[in-house]
PDB file of C-alpha atoms and ligand atoms in Angstrom:
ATOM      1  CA  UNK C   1      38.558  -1.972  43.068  1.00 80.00           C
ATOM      2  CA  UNK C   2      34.755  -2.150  43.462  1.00 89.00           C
ATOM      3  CA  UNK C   3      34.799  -0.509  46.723  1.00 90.00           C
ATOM      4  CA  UNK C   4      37.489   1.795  45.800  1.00 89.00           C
ATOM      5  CA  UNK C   5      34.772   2.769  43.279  1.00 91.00           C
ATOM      6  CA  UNK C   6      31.460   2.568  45.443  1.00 92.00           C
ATOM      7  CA  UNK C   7      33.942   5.036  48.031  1.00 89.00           C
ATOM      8  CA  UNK C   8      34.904   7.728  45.055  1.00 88.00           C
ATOM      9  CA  UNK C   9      30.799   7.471  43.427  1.00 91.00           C
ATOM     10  CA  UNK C  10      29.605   8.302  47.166  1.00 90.00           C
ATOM     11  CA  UNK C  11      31.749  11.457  47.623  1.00 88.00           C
ATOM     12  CA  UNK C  12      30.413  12.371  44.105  1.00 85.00           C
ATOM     13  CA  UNK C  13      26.819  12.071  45.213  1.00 89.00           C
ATOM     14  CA  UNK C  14      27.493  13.927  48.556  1.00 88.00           C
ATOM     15  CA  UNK C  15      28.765  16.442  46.066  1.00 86.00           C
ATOM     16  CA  UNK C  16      25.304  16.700  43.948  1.00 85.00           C
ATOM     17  CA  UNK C  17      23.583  16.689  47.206  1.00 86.00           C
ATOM     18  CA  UNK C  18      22.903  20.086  46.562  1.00 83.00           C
ATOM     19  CA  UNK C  19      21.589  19.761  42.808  1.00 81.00           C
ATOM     20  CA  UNK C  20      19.510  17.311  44.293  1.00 80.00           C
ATOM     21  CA  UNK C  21      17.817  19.424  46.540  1.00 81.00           C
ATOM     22  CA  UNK C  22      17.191  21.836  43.700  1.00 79.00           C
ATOM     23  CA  UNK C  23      15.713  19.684  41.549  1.00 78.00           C
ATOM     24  CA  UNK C  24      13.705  18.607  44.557  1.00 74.00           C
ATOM     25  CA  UNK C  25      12.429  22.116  45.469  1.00 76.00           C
ATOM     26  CA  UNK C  26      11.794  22.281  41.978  1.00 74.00           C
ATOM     27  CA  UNK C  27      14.119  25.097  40.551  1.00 72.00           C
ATOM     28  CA  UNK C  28      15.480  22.378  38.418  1.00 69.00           C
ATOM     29  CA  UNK C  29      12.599  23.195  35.864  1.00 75.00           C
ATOM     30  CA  UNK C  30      14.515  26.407  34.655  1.00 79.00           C
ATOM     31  CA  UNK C  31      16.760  24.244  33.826  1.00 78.00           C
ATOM     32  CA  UNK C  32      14.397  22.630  31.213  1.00 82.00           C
ATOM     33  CA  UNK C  33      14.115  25.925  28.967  1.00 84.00           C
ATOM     34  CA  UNK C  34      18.135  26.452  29.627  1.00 84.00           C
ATOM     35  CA  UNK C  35      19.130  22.551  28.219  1.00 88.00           C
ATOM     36  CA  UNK C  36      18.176  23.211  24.662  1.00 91.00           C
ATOM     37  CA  UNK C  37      20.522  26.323  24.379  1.00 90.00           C
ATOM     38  CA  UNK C  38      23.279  24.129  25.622  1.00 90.00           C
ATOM     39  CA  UNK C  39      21.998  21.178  23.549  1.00 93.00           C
ATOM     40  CA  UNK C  40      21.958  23.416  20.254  1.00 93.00           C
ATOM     41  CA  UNK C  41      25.622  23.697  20.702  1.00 93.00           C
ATOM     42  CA  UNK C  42      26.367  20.408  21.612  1.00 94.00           C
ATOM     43  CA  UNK C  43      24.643  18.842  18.561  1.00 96.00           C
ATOM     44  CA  UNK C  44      26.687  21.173  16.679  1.00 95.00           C
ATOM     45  CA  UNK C  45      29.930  20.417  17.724  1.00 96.00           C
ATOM     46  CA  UNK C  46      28.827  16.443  17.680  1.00 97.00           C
ATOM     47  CA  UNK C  47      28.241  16.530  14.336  1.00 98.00           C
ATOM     48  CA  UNK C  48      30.928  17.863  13.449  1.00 98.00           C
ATOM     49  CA  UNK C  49      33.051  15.144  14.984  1.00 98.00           C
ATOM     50  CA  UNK C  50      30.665  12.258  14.193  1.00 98.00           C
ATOM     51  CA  UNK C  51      30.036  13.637  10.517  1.00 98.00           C
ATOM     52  CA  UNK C  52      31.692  10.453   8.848  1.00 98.00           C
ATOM     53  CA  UNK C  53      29.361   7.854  11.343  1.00 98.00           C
ATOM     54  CA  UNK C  54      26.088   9.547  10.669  1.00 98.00           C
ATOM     55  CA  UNK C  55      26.383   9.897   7.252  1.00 98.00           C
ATOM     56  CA  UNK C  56      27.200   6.524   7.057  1.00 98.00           C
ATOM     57  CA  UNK C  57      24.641   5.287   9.192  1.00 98.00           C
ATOM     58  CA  UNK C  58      21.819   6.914   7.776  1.00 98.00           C
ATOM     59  CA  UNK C  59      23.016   6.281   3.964  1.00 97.00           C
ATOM     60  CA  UNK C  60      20.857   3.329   4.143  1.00 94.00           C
ATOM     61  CA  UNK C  61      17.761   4.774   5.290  1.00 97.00           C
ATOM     62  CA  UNK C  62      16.008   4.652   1.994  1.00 96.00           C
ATOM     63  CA  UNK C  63      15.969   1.075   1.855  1.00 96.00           C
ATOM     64  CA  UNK C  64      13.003   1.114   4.812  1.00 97.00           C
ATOM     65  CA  UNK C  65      10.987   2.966   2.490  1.00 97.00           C
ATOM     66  CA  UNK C  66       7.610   2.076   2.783  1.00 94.00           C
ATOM     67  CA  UNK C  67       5.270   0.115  -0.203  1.00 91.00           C
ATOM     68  CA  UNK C  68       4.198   3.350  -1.390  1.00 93.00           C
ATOM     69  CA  UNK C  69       8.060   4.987  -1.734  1.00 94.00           C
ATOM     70  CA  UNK C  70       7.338   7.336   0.621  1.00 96.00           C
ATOM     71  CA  UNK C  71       9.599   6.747   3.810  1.00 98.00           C
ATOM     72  CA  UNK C  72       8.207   7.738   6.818  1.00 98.00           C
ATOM     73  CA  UNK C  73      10.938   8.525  10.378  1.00 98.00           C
ATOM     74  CA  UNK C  74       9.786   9.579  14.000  1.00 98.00           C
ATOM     75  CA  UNK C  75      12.701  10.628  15.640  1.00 98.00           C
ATOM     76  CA  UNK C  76      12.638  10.567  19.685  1.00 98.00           C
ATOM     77  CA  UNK C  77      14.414  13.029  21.615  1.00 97.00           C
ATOM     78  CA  UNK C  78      14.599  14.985  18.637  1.00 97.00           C
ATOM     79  CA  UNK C  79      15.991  18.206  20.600  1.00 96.00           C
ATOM     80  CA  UNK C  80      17.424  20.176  18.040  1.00 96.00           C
ATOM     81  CA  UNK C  81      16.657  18.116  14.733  1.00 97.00           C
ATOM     82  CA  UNK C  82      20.309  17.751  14.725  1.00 97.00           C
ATOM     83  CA  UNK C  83      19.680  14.943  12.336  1.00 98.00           C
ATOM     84  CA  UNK C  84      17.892  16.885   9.544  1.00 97.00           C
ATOM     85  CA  UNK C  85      20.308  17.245   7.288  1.00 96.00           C
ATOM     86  CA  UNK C  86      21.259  13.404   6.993  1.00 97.00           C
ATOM     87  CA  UNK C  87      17.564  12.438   6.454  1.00 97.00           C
ATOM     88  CA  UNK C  88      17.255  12.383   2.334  1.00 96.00           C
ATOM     89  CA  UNK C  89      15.270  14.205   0.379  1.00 95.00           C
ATOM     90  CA  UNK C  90      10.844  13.464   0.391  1.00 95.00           C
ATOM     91  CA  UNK C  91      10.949  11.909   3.545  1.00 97.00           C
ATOM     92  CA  UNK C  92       8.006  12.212   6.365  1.00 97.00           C
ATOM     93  CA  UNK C  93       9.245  13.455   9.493  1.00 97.00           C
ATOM     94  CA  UNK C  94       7.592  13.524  13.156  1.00 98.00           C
ATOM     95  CA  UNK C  95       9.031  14.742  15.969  1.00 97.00           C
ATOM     96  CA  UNK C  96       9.017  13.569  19.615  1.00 98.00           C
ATOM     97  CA  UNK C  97      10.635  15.065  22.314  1.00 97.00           C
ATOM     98  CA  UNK C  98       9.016  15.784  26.038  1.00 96.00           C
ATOM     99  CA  UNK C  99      10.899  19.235  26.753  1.00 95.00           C
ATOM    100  CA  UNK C 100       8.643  21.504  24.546  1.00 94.00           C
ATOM    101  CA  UNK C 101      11.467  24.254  24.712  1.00 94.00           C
ATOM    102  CA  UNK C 102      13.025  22.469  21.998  1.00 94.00           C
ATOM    103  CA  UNK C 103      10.458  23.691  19.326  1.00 93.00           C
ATOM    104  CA  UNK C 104      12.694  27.167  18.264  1.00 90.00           C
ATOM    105  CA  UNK C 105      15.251  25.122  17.411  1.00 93.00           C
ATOM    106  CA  UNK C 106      13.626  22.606  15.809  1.00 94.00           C
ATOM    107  CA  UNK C 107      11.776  25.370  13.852  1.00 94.00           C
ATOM    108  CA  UNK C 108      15.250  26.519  12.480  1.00 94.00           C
ATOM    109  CA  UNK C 109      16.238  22.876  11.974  1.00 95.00           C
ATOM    110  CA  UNK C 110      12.925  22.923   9.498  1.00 95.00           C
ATOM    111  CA  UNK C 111      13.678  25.805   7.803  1.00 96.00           C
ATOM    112  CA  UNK C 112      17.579  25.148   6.905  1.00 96.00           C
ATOM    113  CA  UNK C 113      16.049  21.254   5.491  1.00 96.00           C
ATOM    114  CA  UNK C 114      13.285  22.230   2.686  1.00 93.00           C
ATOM    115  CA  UNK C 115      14.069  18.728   1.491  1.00 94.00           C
ATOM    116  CA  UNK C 116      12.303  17.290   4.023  1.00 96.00           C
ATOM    117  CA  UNK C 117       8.254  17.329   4.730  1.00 96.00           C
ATOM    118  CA  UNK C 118       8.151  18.013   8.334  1.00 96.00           C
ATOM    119  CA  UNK C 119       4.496  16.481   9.918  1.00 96.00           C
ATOM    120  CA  UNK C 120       4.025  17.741  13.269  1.00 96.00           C
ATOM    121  CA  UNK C 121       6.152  18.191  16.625  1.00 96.00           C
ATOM    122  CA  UNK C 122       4.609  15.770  19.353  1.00 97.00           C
ATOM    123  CA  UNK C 123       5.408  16.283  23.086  1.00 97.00           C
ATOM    124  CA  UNK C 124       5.655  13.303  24.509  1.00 97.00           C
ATOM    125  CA  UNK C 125       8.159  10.959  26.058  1.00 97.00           C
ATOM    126  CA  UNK C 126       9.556   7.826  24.453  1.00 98.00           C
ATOM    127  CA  UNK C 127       7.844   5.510  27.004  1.00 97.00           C
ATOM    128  CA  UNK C 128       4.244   6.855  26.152  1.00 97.00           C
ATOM    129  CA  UNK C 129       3.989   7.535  22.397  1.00 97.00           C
ATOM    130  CA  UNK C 130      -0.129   7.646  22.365  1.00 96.00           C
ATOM    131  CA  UNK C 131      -0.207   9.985  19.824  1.00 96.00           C
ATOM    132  CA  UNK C 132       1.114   7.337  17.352  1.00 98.00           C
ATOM    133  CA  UNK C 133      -0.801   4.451  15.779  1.00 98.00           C
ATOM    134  CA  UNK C 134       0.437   0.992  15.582  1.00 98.00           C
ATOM    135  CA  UNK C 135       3.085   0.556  12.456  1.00 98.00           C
ATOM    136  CA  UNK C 136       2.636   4.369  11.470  1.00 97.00           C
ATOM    137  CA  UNK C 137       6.225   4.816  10.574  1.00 98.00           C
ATOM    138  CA  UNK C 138       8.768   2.749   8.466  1.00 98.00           C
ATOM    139  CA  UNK C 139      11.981   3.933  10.865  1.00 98.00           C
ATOM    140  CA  UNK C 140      12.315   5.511  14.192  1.00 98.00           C
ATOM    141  CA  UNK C 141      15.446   7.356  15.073  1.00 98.00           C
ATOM    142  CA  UNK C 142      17.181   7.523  18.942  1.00 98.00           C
ATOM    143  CA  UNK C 143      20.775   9.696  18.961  1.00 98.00           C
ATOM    144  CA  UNK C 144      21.632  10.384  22.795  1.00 98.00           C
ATOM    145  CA  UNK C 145      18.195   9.651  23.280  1.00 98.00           C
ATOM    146  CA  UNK C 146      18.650   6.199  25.406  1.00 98.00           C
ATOM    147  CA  UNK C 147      21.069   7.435  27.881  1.00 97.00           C
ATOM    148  CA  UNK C 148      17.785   9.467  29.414  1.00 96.00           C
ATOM    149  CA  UNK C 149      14.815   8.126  28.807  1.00 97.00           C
ATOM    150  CA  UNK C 150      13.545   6.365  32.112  1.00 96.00           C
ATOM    151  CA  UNK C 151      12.571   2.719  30.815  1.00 98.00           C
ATOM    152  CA  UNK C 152      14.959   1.477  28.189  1.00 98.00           C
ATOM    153  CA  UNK C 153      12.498  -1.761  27.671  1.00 98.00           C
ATOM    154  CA  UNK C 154       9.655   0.375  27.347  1.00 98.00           C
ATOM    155  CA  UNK C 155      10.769   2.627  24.976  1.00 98.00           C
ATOM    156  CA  UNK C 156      11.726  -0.356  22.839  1.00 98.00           C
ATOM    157  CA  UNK C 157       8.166  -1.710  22.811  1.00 98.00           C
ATOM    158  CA  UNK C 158       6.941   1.564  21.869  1.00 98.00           C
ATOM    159  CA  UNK C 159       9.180   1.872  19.103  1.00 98.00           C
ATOM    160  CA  UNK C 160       8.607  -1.722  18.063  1.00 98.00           C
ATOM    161  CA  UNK C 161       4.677  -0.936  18.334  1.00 98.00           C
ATOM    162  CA  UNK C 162       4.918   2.370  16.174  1.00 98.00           C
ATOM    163  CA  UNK C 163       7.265   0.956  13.621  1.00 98.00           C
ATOM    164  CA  UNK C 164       5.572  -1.213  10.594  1.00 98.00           C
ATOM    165  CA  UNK C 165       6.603  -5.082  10.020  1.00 97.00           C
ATOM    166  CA  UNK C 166       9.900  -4.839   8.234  1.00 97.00           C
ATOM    167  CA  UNK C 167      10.722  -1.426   9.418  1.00 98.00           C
ATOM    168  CA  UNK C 168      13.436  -0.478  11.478  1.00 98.00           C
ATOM    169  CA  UNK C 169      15.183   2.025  14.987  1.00 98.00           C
ATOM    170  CA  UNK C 170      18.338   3.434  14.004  1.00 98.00           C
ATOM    171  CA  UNK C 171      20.949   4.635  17.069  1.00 98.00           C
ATOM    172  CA  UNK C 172      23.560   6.006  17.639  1.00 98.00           C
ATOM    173  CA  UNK C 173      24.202   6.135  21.386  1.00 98.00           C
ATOM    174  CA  UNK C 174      27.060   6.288  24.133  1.00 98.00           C
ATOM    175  CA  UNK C 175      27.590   3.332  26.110  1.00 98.00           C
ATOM    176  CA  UNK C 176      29.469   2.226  29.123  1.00 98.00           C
ATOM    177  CA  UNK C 177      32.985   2.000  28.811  1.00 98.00           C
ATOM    178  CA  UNK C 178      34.291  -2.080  29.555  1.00 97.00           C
ATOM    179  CA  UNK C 179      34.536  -2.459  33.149  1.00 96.00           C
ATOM    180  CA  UNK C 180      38.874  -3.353  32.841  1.00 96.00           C
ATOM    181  CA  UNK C 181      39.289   0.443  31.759  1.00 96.00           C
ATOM    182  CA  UNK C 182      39.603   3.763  34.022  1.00 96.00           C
ATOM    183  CA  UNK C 183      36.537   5.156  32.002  1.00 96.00           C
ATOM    184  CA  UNK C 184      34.501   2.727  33.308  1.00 97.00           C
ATOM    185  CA  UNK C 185      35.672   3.659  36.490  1.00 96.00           C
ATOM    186  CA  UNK C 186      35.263   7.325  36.294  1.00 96.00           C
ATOM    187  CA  UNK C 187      32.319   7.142  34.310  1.00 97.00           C
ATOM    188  CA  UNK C 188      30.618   5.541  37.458  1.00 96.00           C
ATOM    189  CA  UNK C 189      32.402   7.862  40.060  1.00 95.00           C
ATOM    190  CA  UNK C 190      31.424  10.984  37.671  1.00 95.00           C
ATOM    191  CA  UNK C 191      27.547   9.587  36.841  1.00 94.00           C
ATOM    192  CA  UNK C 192      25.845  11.514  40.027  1.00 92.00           C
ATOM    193  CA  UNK C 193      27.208  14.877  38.721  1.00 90.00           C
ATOM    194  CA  UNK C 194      26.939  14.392  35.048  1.00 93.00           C
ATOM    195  CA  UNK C 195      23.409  13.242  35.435  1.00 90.00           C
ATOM    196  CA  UNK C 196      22.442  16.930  36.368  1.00 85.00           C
ATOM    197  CA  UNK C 197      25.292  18.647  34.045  1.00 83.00           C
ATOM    198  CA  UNK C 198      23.372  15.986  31.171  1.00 87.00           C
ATOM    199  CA  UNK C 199      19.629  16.563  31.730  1.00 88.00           C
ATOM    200  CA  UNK C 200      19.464  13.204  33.785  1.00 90.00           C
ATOM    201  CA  UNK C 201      21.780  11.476  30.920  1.00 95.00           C
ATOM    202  CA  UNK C 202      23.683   8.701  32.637  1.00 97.00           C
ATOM    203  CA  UNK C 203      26.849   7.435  30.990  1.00 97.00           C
ATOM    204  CA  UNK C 204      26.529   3.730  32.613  1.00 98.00           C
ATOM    205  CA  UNK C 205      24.529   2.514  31.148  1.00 98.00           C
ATOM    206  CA  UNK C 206      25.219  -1.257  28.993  1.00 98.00           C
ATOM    207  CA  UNK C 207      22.252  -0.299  26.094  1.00 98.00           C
ATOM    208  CA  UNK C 208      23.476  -3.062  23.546  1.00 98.00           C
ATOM    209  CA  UNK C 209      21.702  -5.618  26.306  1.00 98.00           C
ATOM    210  CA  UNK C 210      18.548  -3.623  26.106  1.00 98.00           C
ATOM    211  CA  UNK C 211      18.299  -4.191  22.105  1.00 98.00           C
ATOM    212  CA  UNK C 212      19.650  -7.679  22.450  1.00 98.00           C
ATOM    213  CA  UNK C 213      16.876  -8.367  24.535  1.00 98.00           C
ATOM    214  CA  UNK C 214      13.829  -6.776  22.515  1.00 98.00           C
ATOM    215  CA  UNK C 215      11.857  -7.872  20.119  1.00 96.00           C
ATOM    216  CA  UNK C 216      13.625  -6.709  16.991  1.00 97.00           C
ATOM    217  CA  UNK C 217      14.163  -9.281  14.165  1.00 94.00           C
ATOM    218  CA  UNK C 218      17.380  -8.546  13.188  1.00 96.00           C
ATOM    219  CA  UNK C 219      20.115  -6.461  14.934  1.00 98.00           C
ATOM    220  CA  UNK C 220      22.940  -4.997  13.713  1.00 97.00           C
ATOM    221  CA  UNK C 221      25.204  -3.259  16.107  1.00 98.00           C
ATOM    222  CA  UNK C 222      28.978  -2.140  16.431  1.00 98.00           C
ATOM    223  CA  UNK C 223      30.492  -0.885  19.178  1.00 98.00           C
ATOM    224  CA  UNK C 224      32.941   1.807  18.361  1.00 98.00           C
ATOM    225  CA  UNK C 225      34.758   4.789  19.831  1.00 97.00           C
ATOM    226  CA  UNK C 226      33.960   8.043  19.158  1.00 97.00           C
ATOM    227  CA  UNK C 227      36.190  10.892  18.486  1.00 97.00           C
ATOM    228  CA  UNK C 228      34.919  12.820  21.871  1.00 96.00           C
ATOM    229  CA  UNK C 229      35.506  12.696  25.655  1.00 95.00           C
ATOM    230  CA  UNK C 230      36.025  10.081  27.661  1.00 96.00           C
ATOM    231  CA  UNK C 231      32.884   9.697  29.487  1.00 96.00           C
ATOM    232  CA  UNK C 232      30.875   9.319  26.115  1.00 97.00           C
ATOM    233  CA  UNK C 233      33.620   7.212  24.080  1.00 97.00           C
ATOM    234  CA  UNK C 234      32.162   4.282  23.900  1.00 98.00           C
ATOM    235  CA  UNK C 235      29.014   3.998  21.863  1.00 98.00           C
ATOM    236  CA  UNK C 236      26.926   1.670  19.570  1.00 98.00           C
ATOM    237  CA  UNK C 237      25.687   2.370  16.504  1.00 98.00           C
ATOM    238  CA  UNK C 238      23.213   0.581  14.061  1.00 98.00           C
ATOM    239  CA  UNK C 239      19.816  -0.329  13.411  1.00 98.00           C
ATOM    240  CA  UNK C 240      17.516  -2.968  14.527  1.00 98.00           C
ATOM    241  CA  UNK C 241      14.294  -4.132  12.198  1.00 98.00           C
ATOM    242  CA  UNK C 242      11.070  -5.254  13.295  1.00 98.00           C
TER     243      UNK C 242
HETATM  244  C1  SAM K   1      21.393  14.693  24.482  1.00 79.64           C
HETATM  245  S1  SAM K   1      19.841  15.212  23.838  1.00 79.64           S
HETATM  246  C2  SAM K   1      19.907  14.556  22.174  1.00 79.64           C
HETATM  247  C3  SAM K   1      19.039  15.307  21.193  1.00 79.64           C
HETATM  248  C4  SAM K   1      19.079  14.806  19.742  1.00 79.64           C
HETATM  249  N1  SAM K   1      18.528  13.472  19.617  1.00 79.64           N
HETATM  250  C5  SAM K   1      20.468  14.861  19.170  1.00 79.64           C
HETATM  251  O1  SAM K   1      21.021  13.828  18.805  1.00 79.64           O
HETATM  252  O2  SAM K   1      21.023  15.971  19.050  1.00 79.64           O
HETATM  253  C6  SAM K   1      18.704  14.112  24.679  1.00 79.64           C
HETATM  254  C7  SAM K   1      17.284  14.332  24.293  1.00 79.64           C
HETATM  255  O3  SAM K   1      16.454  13.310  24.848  1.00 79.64           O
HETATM  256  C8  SAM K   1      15.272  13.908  25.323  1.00 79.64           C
HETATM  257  N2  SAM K   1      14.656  13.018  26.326  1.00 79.64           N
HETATM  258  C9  SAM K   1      14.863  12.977  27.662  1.00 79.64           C
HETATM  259  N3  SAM K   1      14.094  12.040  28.235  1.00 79.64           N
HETATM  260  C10 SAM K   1      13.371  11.474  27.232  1.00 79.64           C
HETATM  261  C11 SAM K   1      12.375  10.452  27.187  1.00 79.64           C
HETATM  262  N4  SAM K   1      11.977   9.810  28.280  1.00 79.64           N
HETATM  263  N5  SAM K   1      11.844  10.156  25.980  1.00 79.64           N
HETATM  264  C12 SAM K   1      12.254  10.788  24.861  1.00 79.64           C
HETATM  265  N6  SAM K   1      13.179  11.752  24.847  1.00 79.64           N
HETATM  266  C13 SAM K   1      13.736  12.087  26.016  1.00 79.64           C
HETATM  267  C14 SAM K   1      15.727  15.264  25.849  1.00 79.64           C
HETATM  268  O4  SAM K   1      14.657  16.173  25.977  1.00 79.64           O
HETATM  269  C15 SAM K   1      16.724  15.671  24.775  1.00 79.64           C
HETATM  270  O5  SAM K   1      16.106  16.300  23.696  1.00 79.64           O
HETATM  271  C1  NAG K   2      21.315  -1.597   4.384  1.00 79.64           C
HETATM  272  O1  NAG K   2      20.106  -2.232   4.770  1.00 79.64           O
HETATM  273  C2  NAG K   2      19.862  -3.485   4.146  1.00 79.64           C
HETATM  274  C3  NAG K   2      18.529  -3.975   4.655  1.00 79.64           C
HETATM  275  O2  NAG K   2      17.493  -3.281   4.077  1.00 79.64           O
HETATM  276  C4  NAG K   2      20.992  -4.438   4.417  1.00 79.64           C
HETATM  277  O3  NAG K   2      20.758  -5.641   3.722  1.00 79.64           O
HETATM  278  C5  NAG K   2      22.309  -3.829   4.004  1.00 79.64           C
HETATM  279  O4  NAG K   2      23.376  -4.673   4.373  1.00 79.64           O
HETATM  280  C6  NAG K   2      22.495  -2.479   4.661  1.00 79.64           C
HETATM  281  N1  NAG K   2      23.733  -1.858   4.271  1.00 79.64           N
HETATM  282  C7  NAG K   2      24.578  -1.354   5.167  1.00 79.64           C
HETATM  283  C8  NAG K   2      25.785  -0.668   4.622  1.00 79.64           C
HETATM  284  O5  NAG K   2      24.392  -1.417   6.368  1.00 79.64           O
HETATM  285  C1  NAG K   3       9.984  -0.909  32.327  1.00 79.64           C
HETATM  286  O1  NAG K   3       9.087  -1.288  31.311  1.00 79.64           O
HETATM  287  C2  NAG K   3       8.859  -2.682  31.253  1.00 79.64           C
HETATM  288  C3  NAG K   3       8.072  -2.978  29.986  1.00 79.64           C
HETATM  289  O2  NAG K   3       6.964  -2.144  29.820  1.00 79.64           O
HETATM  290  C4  NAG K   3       8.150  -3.119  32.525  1.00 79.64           C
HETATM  291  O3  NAG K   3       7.913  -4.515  32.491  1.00 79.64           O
HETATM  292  C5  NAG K   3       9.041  -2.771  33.706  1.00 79.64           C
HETATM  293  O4  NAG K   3       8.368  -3.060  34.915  1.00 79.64           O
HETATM  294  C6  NAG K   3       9.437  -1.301  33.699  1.00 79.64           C
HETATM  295  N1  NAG K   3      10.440  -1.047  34.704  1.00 79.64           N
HETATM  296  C7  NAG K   3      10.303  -0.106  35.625  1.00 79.64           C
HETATM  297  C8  NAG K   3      11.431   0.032  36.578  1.00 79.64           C
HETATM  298  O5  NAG K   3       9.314   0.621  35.705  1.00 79.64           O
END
């Protein structure tokens, strides 16, 4: 079965041979101002399905408030600000994403949330978050963030760095499928075309072992399955504290 895989994932990457070549040549950067109009409506439609799971998840954000009251999020990959409108009301928000074509939508994410007081938009990756001081922020958010950032571990040190003692990184992420079910399978034979269709997103990735493995206090995680395609069923959701 594993080399009835490794067979069906070549073919796939003989297939984005060409997408390779344009990302080589570099044409792949138009690409960078088109993902956000895709992403807008892709956030849409996701919250829509995963109303019920964010809501949820991010009912308990006030708790992480800091000594002052005030609760302070960074989100990462913020794209849209498709999480806005969970955030409640006289909470601190920065930004982060690295694609600066982001920033119209974000603006229009600002304006429809007056309950929030947005601090600045910071372009910058989630492996190098310079901008931000040691324990600046009381929680950090990642949704669909994980699945393309290049260093899982070192995105988890930043965030721990960032975040203050006894503050915590919510997520809400798609996962790889277990490896006894055909979405594993096609998740892996699909990866080198959905990596370009995704802005480098790769559904294969096992994230839960990434947390596990950081140095977060406390971690509370669930694996569940979404209400959305196959290749981004499985996902984990939770939050881990420092
Ligand atoms: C699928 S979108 C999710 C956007 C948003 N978090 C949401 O839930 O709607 C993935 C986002 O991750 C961003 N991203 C890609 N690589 C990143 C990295 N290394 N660090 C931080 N964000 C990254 C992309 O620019 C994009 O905004
Ligand atoms: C909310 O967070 C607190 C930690 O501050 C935790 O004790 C509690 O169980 C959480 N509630 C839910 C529903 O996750
Ligand atoms: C990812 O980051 C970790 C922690 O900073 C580092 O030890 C590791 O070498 C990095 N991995 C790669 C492939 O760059």
């Amino acid at each position: 079965m594993a080399f009835f895989r490794s067979v069906c994932t070549l073919l796939f990457q003989i297939l984005a041979l060409p997408l390779k070549l344009l990302e080589f040549i570099g044409i792949y950067s138009i690409y960078k101002r088109a993902f956000p109009i895709m992403m807008y409506r892709v956030a849409k439609n996701y919250n829509k399905k995963m109303h019920d799971k964010k809501k949820e998840l991010f009912s308990n954000l006030s708790e992480f408030a800091g000594p002052d009251g005030t609760l302070r999020i960074l989100e990462i990959g913020c794209g849209t600000g498709a999480n806005f409108k969970y955030y409640p009301s006289g909470c601190k928000i920065i930004c982060t994403d690295p694609n600066p074509h982001f920033q119209r939508y974000l603006q229009e994410a600002i304006d429809a949330n007056d309950q929030l007081e947005f601090e600045k938009f910071v372009v910058s990756s989630a492996e190098d978050l310079k901008a931000i001081s040691d324990s600046a922020v009381d929680v950090v958010v990642s949704t669909l963030v994980l699945c393309s950032v290049s260093n899982t571990t070192r995105v988890l040190e930043e965030v721990h760095r960032i975040l203050r003692p006894g503050g915590a990184l919510y997520f809400l992420e798609h996962v790889v499928s277990d490896p006894s079910t055909w979405t594993y399978f096609l998740q892996h034979v699909l990866q080198p075309l959905w990596y370009f269709f995704g802005d480098g997103c790769e559904v294969t990735r096992a994230t839960w072992k990434d947390l596990e493995a950081s140095k977060f206090s406390d971690l509370k995680l669930r694996h569940i399955e979404a209400p959305l395609m196959f290749m981004i069923r499985p996902h984990i959701v939770g939050y881990a504290v420092k």
